[in-house]
PDB file of C-alpha atoms in Angstrom:
ATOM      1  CA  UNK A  14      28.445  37.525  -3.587  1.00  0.00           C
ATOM      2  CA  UNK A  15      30.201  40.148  -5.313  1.00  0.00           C
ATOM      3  CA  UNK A  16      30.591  42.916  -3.021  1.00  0.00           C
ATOM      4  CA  UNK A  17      32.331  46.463  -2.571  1.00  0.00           C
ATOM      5  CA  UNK A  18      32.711  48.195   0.401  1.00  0.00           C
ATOM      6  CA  UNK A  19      34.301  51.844   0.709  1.00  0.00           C
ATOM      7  CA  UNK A  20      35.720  53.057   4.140  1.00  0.00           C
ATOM      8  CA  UNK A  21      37.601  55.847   5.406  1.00  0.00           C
ATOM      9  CA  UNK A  22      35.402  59.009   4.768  1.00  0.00           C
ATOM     10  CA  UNK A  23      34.590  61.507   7.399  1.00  0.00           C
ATOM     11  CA  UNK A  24      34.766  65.412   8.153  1.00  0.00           C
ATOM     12  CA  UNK A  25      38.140  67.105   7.216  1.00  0.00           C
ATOM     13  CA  UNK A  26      39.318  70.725   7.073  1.00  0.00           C
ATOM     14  CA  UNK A  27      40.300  72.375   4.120  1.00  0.00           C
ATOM     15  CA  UNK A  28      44.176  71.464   2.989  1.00  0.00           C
ATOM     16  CA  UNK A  29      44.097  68.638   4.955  1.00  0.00           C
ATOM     17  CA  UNK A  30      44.474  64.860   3.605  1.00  0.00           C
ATOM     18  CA  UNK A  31      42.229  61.776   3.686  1.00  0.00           C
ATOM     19  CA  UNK A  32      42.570  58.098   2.565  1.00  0.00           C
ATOM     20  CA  UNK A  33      39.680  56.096   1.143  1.00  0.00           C
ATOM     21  CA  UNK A  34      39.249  52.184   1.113  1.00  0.00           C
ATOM     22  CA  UNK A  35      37.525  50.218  -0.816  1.00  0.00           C
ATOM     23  CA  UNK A  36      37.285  46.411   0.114  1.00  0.00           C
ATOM     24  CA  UNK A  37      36.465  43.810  -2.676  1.00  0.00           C
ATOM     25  CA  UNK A  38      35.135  40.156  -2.151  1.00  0.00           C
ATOM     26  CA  UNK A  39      33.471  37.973  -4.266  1.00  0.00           C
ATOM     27  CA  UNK A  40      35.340  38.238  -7.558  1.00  0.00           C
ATOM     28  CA  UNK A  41      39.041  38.208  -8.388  1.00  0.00           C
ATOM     29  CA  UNK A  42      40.191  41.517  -7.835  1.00  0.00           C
ATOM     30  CA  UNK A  43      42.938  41.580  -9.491  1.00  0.00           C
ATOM     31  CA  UNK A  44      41.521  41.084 -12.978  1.00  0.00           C
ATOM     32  CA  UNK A  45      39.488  44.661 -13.015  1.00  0.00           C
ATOM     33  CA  UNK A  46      39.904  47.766 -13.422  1.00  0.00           C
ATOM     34  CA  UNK A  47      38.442  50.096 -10.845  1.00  0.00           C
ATOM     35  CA  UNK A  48      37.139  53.338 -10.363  1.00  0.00           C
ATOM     36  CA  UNK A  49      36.597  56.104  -8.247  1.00  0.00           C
ATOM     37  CA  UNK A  50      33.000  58.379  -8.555  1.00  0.00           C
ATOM     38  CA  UNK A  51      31.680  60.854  -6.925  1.00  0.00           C
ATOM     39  CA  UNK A  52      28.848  62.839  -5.962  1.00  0.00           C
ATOM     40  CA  UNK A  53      28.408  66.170  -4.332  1.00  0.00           C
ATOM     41  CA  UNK A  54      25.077  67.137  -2.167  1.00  0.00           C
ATOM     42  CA  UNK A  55      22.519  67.144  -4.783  1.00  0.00           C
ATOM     43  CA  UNK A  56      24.176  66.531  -7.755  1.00  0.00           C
ATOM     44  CA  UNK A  57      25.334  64.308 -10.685  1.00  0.00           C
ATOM     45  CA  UNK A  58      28.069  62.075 -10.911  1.00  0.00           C
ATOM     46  CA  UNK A  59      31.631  62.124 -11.548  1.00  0.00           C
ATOM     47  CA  UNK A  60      33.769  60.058 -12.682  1.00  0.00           C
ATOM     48  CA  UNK A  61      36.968  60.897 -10.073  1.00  0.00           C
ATOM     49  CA  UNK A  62      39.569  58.249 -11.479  1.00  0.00           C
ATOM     50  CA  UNK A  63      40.320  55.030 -13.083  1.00  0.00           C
ATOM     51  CA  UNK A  64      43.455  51.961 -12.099  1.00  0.00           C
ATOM     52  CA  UNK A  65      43.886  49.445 -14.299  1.00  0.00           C
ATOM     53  CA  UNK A  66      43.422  45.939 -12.706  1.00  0.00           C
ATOM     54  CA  UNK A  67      47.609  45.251 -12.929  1.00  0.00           C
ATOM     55  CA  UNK A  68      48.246  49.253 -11.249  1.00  0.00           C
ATOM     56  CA  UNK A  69      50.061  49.080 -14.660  1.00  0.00           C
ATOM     57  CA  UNK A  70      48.378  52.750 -15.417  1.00  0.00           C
ATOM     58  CA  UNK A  71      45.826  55.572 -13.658  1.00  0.00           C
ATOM     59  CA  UNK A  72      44.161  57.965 -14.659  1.00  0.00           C
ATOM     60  CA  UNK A  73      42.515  61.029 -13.261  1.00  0.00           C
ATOM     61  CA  UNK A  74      39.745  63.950 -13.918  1.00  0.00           C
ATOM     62  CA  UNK A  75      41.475  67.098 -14.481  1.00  0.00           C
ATOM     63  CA  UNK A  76      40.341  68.616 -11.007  1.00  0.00           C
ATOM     64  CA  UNK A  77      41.838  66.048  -8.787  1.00  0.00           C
ATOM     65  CA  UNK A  78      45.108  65.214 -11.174  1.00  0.00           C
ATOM     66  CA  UNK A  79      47.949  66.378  -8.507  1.00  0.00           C
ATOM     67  CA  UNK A  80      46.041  65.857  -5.645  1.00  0.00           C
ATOM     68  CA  UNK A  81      44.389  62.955  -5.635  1.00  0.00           C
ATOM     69  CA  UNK A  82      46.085  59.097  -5.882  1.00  0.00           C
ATOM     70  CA  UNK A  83      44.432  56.156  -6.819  1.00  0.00           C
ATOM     71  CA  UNK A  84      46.334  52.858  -5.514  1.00  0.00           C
ATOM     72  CA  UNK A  85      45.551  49.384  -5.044  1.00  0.00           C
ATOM     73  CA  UNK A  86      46.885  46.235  -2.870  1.00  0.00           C
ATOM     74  CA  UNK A  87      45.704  42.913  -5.059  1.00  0.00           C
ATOM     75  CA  UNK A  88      46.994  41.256  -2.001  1.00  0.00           C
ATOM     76  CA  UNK A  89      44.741  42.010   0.152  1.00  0.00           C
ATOM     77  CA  UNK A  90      41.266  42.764  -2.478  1.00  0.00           C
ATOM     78  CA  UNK A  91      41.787  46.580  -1.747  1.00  0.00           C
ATOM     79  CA  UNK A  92      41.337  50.208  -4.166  1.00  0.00           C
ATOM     80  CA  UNK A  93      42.255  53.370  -2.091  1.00  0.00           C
ATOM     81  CA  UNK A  94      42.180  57.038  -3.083  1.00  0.00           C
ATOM     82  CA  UNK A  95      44.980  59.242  -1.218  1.00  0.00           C
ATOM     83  CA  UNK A  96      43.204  62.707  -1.249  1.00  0.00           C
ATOM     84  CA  UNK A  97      45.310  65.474  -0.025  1.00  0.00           C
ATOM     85  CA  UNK A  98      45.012  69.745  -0.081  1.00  0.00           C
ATOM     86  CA  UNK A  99      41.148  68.782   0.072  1.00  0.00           C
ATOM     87  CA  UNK A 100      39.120  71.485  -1.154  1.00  0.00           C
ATOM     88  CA  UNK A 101      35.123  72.464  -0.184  1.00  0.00           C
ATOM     89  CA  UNK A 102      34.462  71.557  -3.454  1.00  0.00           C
ATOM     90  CA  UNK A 103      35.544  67.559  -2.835  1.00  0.00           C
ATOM     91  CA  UNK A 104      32.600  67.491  -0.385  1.00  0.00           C
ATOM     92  CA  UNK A 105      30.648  64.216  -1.922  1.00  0.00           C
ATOM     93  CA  UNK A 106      29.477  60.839  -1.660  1.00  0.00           C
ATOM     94  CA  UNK A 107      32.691  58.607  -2.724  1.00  0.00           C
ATOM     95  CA  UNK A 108      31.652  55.379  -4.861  1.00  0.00           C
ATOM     96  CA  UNK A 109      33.923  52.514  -5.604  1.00  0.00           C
ATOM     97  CA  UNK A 110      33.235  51.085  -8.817  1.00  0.00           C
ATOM     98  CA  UNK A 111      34.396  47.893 -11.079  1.00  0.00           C
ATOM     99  CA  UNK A 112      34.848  48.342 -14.753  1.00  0.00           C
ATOM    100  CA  UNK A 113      33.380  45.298 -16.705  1.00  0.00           C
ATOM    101  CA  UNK A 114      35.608  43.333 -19.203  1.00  0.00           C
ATOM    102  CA  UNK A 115      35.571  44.966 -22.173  1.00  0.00           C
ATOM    103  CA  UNK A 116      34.805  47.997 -21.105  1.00  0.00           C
ATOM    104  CA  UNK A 117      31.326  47.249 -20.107  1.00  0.00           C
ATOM    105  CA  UNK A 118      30.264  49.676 -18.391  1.00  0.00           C
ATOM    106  CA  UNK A 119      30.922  50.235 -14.678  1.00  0.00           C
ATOM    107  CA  UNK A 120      29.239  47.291 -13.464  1.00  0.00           C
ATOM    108  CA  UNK A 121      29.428  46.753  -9.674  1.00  0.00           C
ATOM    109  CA  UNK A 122      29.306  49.527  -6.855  1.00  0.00           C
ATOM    110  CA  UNK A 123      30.050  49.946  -3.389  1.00  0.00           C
ATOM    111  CA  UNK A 124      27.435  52.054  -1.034  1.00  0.00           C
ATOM    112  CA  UNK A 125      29.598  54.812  -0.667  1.00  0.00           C
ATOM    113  CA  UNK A 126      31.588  57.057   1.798  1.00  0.00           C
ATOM    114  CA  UNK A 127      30.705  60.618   2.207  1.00  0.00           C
ATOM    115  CA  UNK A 128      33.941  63.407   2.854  1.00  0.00           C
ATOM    116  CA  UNK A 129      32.708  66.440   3.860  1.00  0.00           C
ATOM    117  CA  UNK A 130      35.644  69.147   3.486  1.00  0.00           C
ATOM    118  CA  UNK A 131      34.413  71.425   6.097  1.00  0.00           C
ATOM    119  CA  UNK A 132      36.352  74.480   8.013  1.00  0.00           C
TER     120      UNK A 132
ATOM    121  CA  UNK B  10      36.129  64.783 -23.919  1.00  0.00           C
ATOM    122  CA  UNK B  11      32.781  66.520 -24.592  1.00  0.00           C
ATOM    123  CA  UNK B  12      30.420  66.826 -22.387  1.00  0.00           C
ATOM    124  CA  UNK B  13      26.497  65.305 -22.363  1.00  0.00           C
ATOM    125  CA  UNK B  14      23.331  67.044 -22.138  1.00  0.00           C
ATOM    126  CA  UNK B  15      20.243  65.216 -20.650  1.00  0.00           C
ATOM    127  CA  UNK B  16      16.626  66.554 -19.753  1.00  0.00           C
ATOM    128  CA  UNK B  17      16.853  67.324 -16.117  1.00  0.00           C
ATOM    129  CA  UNK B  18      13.317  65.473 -16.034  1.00  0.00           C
ATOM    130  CA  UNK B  19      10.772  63.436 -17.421  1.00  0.00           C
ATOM    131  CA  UNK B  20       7.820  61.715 -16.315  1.00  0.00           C
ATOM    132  CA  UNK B  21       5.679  58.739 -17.380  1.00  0.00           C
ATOM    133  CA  UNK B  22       2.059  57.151 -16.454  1.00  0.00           C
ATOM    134  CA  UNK B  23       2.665  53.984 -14.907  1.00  0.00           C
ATOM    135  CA  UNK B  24       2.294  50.957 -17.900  1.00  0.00           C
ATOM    136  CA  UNK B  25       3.687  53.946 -20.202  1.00  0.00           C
ATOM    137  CA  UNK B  26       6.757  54.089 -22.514  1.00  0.00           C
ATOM    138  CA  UNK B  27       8.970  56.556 -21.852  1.00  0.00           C
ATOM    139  CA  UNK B  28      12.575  57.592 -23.799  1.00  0.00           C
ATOM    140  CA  UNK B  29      15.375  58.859 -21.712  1.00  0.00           C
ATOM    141  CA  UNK B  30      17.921  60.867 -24.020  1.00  0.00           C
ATOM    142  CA  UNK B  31      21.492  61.924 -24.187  1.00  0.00           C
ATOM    143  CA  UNK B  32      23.237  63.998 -26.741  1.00  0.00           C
ATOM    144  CA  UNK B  33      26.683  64.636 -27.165  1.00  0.00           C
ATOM    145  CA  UNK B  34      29.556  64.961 -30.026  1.00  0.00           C
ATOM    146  CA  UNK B  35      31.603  61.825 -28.791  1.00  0.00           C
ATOM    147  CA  UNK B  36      28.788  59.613 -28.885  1.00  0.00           C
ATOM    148  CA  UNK B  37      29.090  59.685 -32.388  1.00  0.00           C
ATOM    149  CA  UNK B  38      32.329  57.486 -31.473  1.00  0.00           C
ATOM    150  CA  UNK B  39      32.043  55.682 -28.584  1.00  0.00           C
ATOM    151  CA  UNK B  40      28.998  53.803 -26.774  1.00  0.00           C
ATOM    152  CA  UNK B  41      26.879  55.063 -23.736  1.00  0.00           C
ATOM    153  CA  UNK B  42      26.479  53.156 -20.714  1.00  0.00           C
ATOM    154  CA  UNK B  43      23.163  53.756 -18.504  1.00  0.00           C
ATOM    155  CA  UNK B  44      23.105  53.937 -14.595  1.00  0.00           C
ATOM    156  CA  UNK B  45      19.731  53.997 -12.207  1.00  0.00           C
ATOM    157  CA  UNK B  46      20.398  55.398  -9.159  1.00  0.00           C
ATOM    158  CA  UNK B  47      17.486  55.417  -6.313  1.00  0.00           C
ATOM    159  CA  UNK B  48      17.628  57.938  -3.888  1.00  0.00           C
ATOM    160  CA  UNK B  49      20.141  57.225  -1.274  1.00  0.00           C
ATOM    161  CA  UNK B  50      21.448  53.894  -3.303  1.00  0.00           C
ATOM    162  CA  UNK B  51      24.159  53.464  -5.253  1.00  0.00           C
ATOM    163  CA  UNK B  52      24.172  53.778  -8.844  1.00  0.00           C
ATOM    164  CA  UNK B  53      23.090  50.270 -10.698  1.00  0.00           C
ATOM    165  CA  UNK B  54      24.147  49.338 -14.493  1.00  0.00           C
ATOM    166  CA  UNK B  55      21.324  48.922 -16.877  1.00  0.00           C
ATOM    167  CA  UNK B  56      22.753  49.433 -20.470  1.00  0.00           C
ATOM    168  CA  UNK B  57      25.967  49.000 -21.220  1.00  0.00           C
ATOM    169  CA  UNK B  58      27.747  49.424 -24.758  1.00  0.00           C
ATOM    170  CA  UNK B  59      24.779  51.076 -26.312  1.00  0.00           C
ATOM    171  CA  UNK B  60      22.250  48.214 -25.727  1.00  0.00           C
ATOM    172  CA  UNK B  61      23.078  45.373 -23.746  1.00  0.00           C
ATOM    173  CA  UNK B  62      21.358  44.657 -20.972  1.00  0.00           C
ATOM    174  CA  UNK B  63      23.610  43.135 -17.610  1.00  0.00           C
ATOM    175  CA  UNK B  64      21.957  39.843 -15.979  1.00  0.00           C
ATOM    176  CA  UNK B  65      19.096  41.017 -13.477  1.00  0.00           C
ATOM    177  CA  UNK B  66      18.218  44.051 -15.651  1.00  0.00           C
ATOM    178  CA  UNK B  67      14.011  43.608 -16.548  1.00  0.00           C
ATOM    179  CA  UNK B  68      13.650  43.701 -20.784  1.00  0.00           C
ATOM    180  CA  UNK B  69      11.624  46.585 -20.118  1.00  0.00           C
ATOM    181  CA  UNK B  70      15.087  48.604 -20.105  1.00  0.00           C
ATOM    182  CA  UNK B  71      16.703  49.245 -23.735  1.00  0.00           C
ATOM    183  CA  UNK B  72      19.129  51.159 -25.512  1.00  0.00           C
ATOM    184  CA  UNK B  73      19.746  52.534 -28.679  1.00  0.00           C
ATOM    185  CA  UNK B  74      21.859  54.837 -30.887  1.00  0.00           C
ATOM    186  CA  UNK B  75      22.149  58.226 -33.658  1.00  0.00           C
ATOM    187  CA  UNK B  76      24.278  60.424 -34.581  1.00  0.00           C
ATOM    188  CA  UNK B  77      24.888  62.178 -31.536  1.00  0.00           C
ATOM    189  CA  UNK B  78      22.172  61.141 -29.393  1.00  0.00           C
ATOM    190  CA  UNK B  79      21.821  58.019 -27.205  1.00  0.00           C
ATOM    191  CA  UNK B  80      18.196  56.698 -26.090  1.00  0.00           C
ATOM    192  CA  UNK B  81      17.445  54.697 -22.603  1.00  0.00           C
ATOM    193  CA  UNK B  82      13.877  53.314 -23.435  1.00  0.00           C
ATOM    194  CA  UNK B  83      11.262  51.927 -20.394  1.00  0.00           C
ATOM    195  CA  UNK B  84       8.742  49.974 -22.099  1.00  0.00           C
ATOM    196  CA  UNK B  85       5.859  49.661 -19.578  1.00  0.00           C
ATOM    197  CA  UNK B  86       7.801  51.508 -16.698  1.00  0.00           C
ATOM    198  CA  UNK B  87       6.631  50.285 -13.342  1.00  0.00           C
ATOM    199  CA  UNK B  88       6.778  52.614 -10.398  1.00  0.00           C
ATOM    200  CA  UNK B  89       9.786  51.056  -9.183  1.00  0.00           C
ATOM    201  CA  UNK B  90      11.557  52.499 -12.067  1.00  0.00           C
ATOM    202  CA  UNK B  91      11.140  55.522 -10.517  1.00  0.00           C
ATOM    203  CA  UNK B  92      14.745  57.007 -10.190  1.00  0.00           C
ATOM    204  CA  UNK B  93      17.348  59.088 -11.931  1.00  0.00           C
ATOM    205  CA  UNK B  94      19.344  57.848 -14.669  1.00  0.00           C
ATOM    206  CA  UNK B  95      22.643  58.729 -16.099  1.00  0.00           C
ATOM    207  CA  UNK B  96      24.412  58.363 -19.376  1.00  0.00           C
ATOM    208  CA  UNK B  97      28.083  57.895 -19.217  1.00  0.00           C
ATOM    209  CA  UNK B  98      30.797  57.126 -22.199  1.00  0.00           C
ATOM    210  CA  UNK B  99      34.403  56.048 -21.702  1.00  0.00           C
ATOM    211  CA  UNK B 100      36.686  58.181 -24.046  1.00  0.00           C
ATOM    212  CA  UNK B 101      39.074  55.458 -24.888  1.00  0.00           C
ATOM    213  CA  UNK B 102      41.657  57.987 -26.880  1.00  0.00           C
ATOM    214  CA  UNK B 103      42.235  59.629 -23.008  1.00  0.00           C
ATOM    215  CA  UNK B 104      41.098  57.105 -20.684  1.00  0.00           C
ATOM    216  CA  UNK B 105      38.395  59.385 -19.456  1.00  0.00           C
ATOM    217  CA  UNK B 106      34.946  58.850 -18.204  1.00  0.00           C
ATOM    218  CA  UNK B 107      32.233  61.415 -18.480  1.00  0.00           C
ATOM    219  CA  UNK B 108      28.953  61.158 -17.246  1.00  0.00           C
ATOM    220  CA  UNK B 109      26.043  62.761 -18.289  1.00  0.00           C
ATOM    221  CA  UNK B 110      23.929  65.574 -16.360  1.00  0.00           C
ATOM    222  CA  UNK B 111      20.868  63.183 -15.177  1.00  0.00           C
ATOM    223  CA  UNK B 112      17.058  62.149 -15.934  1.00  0.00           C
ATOM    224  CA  UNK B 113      15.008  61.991 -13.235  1.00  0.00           C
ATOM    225  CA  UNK B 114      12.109  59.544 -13.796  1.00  0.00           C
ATOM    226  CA  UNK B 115       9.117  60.257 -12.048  1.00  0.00           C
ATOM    227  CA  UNK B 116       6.269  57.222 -12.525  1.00  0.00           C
ATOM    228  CA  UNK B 117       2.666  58.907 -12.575  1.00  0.00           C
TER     229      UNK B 117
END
């Protein structure tokens, strides 16, 4: 079945770096587009950054843009996020995401992987 | 982008109808997508484009359109319904996603 499954989270200290995974089966990766979202303890989403399904273009929210990196391997079914001089404020549930053809709508979802940016 | 404004909460008696809004300026322009999101699940499509409703989604869930303001509708919401739900738009002149502020659904 179609299936997304984000790795790499954990506790980091402030400045430091982190790389998310985000493993896709079940569908042929390489024709989406995929997202990054986010949520922080107790609050909405966020849409963190986009890759179109050819890495041909990326595109970021402003508070990440020079820090964050959004990547992906269409070898091997895989979206990362490079996060580096991680702030308190990037503390959040990470969410993979596929954007449906057409632009409808972001229509699969991983579970998750929570980064706490903690001192 | 602009941003988009939802009730923090609404509730509905269980067989009820209940309307889920979002306003914003760019909605004028582009469609809303709608996301459920259980507590401690990941976020599920329900509406996409405005009113289209993915395989696996119940007809109970619909969407709709004016002016500024998009609608999620539950038409006899059932307690599993019971979740928040989020508005998002995709603003296709930047490439930027915006999501809107939350509804949480509570089924009486």
């Amino acid at each position: 079945q179609v299936r997304l499954v984000e790795s790499g989270g954990g506790v980091v200290q402030p400045g430091r770096s982190l790389r998310l995974s985000c493993a896709a089966s079940g569908f042929t990766f390489s024709n989406y587009g995929m997202h990054w979202v986010r949520q922080a303890p107790g609050k909405g989403l966020e849409w963190v950054a986009l890759m179109w399904y050819d890495a041909s273009n990326n595109f970021y929210t402003d508070s990440v843009r020079g820090r964050f990196t959004i990547s992906r391997d269409n070898s091997k079914n895989t979206l990362y996020l490079h996060m580096r001089s991680l702030r308190a404020e990037d503390t959040a549930v990470y969410y993979c995401a596929r954007e449906g053809h057409s632009n409808n709508g972001m229509d699969v979802w991983g579970q998750g992987t929570t980064v706490t940016v903690s001192s | 982008s602009s941003e988009l404004t939802q009730d923090p909460a609404v509730s509905v008696a269980l067989g009820q109808t209940v309307r889920i809004t979002c306003q914003g300026d760019s909605l004028r322009t582009f469609y809303a997508n709608w996301y459920q999101q259980k507590p401690g699940q990941a976020p599920v499509l329900v509406i996409f484009r405005k009113n289209n409703r993915p395989s696996g989604i119940p007809d109970r869930f619909s969407g709709s359109s004016s002016g500024n303001t998009a609608s999620l509708t539950i038409t006899g919401a059932q307690a599993e319904d019971e979740a928040d739900y989020y508005c998002n738009y995709r603003d296709s002149s930047v490439n930027h996603y915006v999501f809107g502020s939350g509804t949480r659904v509570t089924v009486l």
